[in-house]
Coordinates of C-alpha atoms and ligand atoms in Angstrom, one line a residue:
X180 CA -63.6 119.6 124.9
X181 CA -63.0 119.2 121.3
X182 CA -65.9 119.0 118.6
X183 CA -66.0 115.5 117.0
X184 CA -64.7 116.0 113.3
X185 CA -68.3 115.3 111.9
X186 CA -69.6 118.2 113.1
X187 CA -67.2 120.2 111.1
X188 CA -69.0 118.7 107.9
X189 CA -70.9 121.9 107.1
X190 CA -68.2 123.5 106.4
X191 CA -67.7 121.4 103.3
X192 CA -69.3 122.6 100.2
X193 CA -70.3 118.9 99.0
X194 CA -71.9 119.6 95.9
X195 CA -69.3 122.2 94.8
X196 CA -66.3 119.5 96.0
X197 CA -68.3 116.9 94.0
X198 CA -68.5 119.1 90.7
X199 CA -64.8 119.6 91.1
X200 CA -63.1 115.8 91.8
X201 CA -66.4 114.4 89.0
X202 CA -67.5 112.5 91.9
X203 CA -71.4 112.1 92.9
X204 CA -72.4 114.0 95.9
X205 CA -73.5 111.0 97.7
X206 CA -69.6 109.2 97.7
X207 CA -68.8 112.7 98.9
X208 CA -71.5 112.7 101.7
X209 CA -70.8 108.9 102.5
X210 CA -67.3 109.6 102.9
X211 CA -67.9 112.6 105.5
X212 CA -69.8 110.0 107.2
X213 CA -67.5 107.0 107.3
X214 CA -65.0 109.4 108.1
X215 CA -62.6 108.3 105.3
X216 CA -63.2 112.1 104.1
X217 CA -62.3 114.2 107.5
X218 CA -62.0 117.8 108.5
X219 CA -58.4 118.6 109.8
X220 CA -57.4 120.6 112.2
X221 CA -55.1 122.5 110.5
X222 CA -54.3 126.0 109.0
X223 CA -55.5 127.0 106.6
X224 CA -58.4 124.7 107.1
X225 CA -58.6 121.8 104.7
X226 CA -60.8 118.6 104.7
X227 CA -58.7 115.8 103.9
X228 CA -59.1 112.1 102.4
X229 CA -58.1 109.2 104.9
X230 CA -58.3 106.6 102.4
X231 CA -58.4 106.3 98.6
X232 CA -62.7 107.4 97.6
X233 CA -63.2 106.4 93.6
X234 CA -60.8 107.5 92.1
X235 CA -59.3 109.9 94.8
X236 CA -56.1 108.7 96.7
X237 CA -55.8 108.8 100.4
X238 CA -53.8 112.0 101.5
X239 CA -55.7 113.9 99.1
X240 CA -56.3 117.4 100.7
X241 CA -59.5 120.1 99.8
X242 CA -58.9 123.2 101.4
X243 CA -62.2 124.8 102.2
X244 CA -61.3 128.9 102.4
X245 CA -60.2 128.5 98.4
X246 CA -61.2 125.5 97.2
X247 CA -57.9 124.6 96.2
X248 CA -57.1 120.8 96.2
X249 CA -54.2 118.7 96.2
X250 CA -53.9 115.0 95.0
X251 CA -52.8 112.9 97.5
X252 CA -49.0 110.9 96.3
X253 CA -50.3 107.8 94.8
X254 CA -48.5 104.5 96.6
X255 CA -45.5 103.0 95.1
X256 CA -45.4 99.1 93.9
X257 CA -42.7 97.3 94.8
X258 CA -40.3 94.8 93.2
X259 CA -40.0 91.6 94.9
X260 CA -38.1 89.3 92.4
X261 CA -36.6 92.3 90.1
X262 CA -36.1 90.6 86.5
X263 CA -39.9 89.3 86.5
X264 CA -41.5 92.3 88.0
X265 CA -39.9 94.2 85.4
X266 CA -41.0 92.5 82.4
X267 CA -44.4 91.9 83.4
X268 CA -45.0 95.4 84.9
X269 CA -43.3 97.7 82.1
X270 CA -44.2 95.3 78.9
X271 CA -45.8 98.3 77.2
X272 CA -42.5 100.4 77.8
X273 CA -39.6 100.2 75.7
X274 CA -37.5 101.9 78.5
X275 CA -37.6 102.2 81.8
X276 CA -36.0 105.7 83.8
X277 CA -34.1 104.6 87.1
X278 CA -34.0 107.4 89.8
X279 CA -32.4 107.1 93.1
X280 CA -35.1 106.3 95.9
X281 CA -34.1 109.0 98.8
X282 CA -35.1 107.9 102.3
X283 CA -36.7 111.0 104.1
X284 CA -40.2 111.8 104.2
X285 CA -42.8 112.4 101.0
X286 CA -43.4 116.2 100.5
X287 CA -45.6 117.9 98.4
X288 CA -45.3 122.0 97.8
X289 CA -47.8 123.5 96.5
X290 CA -50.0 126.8 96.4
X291 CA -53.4 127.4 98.5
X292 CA -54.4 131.0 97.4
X293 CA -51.4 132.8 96.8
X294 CA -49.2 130.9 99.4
X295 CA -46.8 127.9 99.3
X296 CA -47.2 125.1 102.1
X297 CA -45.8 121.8 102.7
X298 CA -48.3 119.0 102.7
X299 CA -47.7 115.6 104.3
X300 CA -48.2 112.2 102.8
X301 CA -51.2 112.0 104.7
X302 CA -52.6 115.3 103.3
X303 CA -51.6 117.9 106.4
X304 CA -50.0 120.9 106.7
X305 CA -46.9 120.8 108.7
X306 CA -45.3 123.8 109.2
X307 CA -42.3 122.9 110.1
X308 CA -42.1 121.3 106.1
X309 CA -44.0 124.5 105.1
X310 CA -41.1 126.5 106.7
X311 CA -38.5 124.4 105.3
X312 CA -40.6 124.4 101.8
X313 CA -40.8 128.4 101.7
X314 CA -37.4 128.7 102.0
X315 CA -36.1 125.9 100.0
X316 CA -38.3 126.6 96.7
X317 CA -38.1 129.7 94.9
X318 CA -41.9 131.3 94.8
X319 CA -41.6 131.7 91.0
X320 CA -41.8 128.2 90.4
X321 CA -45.4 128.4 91.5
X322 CA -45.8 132.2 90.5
X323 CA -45.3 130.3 87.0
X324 CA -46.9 127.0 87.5
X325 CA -49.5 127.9 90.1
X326 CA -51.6 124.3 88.6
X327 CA -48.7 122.5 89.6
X328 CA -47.8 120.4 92.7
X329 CA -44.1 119.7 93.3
X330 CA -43.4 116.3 94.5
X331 CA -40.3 115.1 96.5
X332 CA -38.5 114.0 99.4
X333 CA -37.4 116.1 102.5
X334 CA -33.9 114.4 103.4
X335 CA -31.6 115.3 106.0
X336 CA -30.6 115.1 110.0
X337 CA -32.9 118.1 110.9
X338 CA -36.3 116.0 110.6
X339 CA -39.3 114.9 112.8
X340 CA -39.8 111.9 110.8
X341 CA -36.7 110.2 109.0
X342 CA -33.5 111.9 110.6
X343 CA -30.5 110.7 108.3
X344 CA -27.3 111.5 108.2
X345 CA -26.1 109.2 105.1
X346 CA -26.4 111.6 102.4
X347 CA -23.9 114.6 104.1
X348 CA -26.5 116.6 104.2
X349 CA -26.4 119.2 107.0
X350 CA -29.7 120.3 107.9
X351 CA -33.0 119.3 105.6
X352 CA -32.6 119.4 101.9
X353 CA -35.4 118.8 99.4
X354 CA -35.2 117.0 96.3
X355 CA -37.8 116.6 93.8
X356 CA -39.1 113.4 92.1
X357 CA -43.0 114.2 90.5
X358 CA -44.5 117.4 89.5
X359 CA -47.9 117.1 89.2
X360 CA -51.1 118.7 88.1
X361 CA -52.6 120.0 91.7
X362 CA -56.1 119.1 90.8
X363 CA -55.8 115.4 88.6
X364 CA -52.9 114.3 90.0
X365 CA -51.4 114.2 86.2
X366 CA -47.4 113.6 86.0
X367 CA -45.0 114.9 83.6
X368 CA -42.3 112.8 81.9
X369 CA -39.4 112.3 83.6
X370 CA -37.0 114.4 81.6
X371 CA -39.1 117.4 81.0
X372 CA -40.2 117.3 85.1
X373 CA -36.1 117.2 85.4
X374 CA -35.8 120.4 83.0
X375 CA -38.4 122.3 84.8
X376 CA -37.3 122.3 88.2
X377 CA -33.7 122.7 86.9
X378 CA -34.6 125.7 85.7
X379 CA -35.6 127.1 89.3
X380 CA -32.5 125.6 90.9
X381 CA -34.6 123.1 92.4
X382 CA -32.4 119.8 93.5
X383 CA -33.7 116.5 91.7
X384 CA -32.8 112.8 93.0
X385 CA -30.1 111.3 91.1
X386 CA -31.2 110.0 87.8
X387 CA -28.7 106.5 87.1
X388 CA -30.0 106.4 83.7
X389 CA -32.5 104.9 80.8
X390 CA -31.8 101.4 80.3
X391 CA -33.6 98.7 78.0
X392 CA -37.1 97.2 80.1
X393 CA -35.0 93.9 79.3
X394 CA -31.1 94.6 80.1
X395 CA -32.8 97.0 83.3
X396 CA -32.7 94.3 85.8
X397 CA -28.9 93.4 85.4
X398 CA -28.1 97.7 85.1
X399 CA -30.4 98.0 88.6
X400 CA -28.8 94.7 90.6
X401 CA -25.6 96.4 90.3
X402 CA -27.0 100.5 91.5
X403 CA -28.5 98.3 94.3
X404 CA -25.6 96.7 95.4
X405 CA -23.5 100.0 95.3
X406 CA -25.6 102.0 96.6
X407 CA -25.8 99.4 99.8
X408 CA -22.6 99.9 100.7
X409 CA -23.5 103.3 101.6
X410 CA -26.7 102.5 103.3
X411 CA -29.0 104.3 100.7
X412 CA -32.3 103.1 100.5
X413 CA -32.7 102.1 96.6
X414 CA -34.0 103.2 93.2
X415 CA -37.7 104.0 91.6
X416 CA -38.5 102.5 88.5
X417 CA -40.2 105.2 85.7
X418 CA -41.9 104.7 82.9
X419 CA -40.1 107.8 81.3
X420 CA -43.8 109.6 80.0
X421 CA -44.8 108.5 83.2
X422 CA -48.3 106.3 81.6
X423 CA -47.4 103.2 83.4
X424 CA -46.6 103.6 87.5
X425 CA -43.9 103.8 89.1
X426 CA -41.9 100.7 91.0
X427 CA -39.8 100.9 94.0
X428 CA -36.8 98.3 94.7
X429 CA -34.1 98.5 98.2
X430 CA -31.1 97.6 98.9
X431 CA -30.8 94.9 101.6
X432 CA -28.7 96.8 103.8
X433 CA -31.6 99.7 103.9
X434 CA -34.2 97.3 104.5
X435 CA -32.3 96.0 107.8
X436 CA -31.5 99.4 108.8
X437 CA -35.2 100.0 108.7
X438 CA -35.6 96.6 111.0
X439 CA -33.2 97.9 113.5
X440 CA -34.7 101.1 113.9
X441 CA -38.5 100.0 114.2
X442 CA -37.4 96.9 116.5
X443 CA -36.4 99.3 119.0
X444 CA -39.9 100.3 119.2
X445 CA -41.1 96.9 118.4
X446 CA -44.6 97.8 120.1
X447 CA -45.3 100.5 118.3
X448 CA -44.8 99.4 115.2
X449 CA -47.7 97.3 112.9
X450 CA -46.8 93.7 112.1
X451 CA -46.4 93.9 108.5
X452 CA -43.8 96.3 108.7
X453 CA -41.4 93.7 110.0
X454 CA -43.0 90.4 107.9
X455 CA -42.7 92.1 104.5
X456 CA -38.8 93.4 105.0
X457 CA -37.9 89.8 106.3
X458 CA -39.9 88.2 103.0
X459 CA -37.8 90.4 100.8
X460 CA -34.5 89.1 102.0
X461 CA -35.4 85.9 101.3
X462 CA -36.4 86.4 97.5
X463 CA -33.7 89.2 96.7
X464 CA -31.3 85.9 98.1
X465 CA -32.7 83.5 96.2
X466 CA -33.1 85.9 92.5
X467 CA -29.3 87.0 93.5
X468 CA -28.7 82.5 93.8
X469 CA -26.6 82.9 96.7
X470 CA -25.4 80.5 99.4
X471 CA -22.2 79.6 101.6
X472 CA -21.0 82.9 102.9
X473 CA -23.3 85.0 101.3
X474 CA -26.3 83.2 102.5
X475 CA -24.4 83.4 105.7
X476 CA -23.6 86.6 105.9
X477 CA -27.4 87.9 105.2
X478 CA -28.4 85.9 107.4
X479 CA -26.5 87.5 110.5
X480 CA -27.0 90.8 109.3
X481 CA -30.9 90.0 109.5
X482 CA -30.8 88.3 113.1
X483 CA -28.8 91.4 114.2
X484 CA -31.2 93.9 112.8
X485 CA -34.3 91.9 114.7
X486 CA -32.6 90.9 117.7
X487 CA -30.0 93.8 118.8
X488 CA -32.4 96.7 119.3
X489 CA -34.3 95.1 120.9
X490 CA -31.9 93.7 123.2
X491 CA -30.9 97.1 124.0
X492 CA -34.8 98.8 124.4
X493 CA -35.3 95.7 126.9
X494 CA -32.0 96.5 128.9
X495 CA -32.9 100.5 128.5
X496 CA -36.4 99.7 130.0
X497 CA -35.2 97.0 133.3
X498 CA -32.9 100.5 134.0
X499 CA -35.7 102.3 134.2
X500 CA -35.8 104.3 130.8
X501 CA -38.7 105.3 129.2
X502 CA -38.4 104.0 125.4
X503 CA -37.9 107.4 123.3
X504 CA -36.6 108.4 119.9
X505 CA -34.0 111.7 119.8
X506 CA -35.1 113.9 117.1
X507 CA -34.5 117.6 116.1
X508 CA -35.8 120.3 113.7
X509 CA -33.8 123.3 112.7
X510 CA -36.3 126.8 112.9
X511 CA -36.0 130.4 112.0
X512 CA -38.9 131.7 113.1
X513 CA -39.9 130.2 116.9
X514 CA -43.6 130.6 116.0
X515 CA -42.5 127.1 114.1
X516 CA -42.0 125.5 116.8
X517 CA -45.0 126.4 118.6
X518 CA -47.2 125.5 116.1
X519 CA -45.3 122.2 115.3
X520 CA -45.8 121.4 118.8
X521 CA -49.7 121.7 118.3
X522 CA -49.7 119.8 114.7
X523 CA -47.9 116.8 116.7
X524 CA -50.4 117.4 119.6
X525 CA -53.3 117.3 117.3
X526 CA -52.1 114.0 115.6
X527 CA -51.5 112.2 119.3
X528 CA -47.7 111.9 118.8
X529 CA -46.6 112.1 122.2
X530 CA -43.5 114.4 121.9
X531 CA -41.4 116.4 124.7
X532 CA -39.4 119.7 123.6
X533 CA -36.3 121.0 124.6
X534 CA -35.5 124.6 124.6
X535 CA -34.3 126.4 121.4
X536 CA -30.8 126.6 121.2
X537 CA -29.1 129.8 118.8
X538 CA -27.1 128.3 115.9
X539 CA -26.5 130.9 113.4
X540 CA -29.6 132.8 112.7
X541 CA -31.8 129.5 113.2
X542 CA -33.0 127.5 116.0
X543 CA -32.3 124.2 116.9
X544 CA -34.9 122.4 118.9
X545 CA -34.3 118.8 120.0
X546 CA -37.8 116.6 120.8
X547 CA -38.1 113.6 122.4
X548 CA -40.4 111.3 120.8
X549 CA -42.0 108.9 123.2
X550 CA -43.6 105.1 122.3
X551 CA -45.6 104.5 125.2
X552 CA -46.9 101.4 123.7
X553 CA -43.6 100.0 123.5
X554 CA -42.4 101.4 126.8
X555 CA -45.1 99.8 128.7
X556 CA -45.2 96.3 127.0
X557 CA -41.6 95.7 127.9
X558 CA -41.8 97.4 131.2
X559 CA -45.4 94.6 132.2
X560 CA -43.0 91.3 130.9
X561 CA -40.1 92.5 132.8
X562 CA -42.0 92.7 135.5
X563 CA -44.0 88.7 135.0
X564 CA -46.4 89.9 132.6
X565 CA -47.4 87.5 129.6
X566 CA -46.9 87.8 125.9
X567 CA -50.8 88.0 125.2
Ligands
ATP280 P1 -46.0 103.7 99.5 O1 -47.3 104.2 100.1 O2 -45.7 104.1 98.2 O3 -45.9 102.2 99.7 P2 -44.3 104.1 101.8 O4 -44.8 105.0 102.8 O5 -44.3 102.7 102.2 O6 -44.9 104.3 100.4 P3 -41.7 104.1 100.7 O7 -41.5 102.6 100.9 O8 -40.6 105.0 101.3 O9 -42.9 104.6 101.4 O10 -41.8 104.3 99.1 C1 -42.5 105.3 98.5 C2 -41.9 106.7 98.8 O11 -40.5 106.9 98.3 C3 -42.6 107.9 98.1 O12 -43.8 108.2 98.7 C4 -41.5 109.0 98.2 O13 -41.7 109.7 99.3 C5 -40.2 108.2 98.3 N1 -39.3 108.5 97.2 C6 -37.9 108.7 97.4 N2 -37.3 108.9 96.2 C7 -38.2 108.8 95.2 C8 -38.2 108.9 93.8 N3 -37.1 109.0 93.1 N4 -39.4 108.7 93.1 C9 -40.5 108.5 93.8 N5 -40.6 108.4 95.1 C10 -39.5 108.5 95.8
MG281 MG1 -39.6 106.4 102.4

């Protein structure tokens, strides 16, 4: 049987992690105990930060053979009614930077002793990103900034998390959108973060431009409603010296492609996933003054999103079907997949792996993600059961 994690707490150096983050010893010891600060089982071993402590964000990982630590990705605001949020939120700014808003999963790279991993938003290694990081950052981007952690998003079919195929990507790609100082969290100005990892032939999201804090909203309205058409998600609003925080703001069409995917696992999913995406159609409708057709047509493309998967989960289920998600990661080394097998063990992801097929000199595994919550709610109504 498996140790509780507070028994791993001696393995934390408390005063020495409290002399390092300037916190006092006793939010550090509190945390431990509340278990918002919580060893991980995880190589190289690392205690990591459930939830923001002080100043320190959730996700925020301390890795106890070196004493290296990584800020956790601080959360991202988002725009509800665009023009308003804008002016109130960047009034200090003269400008605002608009970057395209990829939709894969949050990535940091960074080095722990003299190697590079892949951290997760939640502040774990995963090495199947640490894999994919190693071989899709060039070491002397930390050789040179070894303070530094570089910030982005993994995008492509090939992922556990957020397959996609809009982008034409063929396997993962990773495109950066923060560097940051490893130990504060610190970020560097849009343009000069842009330079530096252009200078390692590291891929950046798109940057759409610097536009006026008060001409930004009409500029953004229109990137939105192109970049709907093809399904991408949506833009991130910078402060271009990066003082003020960032802003996030999606198209509709993403936002209901989001709503079709989690209402196919409908149980699995927390409630306020699905209450704030429906909100946000109502207020981007009413700042964009729309009615008749338009009105109409969001309307049906909002019902659809709720009501068709899970239409088609509830038919998969009354055949028998156990309600799964296809997913697939693309290896070179099959140690990979072993050990990705035991970091999804470890976090209770219940997860069935095919056998590696040969493509090229890689490996192509296909997993099947099970939601058991989901399988067995609709399995108990279809069979009499009640709602609650
Ligand atoms: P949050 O905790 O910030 O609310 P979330 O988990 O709900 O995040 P998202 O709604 O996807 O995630 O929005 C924030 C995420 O967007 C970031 O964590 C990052 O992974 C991703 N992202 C994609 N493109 C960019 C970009 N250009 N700049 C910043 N973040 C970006
Ligand atoms: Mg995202």
């Amino acid at each position: 049987m498996r140790r509780d994690v507070s028994d791993y707490s001696s393995k934390l150096d408390t005063s020495k992690l409290s002399g390092l983050l300037g916190i006092p010893v006793h939010r550090i010891s509190g945390a431990l105990k509340r278990k918002t600060l919580q060893y991980a089982f995880s190589k190289p071993e690392l205690f990591r930060f459930d939830k923001p402590v002080s100043k320190i964000e959730g996700g925020t990982s301390v890795f106890t053979g070196t004493y290296d630590i990584v800020r956790g990705f601080p959360k991202i605001s988002r725009a509800v009614m665009l023009d308003p949020a804008l002016r109130q939120h960047f009034s200090s700014c003269k400008k605002v930077a608009v970057e395209e808003k990829m939709n894969g999963y949050n990535t940091r790279v960074a080095l722990v002793g003299d190697k590079v991993f892949g951290l997760t938003r939640g502040g774990l290694v995963c090495p199947y990103t640490t894999e994919k990081a190693r071989k899709l950052v060039p070491l002397d981007f930390f050789r040179d900034n070894p303070d530094l952690v570089l910030c982005g998003e993994m995008v492509g079919p090939d992922s556990p998390y957020v397959p996609k195929s809009l982008y034409g990507i063929e396997s993962l790609e990773f495109f950066a959108f923060d560097v940051r100082k490893k130990m504060t969290g610190q970020p560097m100005p849009v343009i000069k973060r842009r330079e530096l990892v252009e200078g390692y032939g590291i891929r950046s999201v798109r940057l759409f431009g610097e536009f006026y804090v008060n001409e930004a909203h009409a500029e953004i309205s229109r990137i939105i409603r192109e970049l709907g058409k093809t399904m991408h998600e949506g833009v991130v609003i910078k402060d271009p010296d990066m003082v003020v925080s960032p802003v996030k703001y999606t198209s509709s069409e993403s936002n209901c492609s989001d709503l079709k995917y989690a209402f196919e696992f409908y149980n699995d999913y927390g409630r306020d996933f699905f209450f704030g995406r429906v909100c946000r159609e109502a207020f981007q409708s009413v700042e964009w003054d729309e009615d008749g057709k338009c009105l109409e047509k969001r309307c049906l493309q909002l019902g659809e999103s709720i009501l068709l998967p899970m239409v088609k989960t509830i038919k998969k289920r009354k055949a028998g079907e156990r309600i799964a998600e296809d997913v697939r990661i693309r290896v070179m080394r099959l140690e990979t997949v072993a050990e990705f097998e035991e970091y999804l063990r470890i976090l209770g992801v219940d997860a069935v792996f095919g056998e590696p097929e040969k493509v090229g000199d890689e490996y192509l595994v296909r997993i099947k993600k099970l939601y058991k919550s989901t399988t067995d709610k609709t399995g108990s109504i279809l069979n009499g059961g009640m709602w609650s």
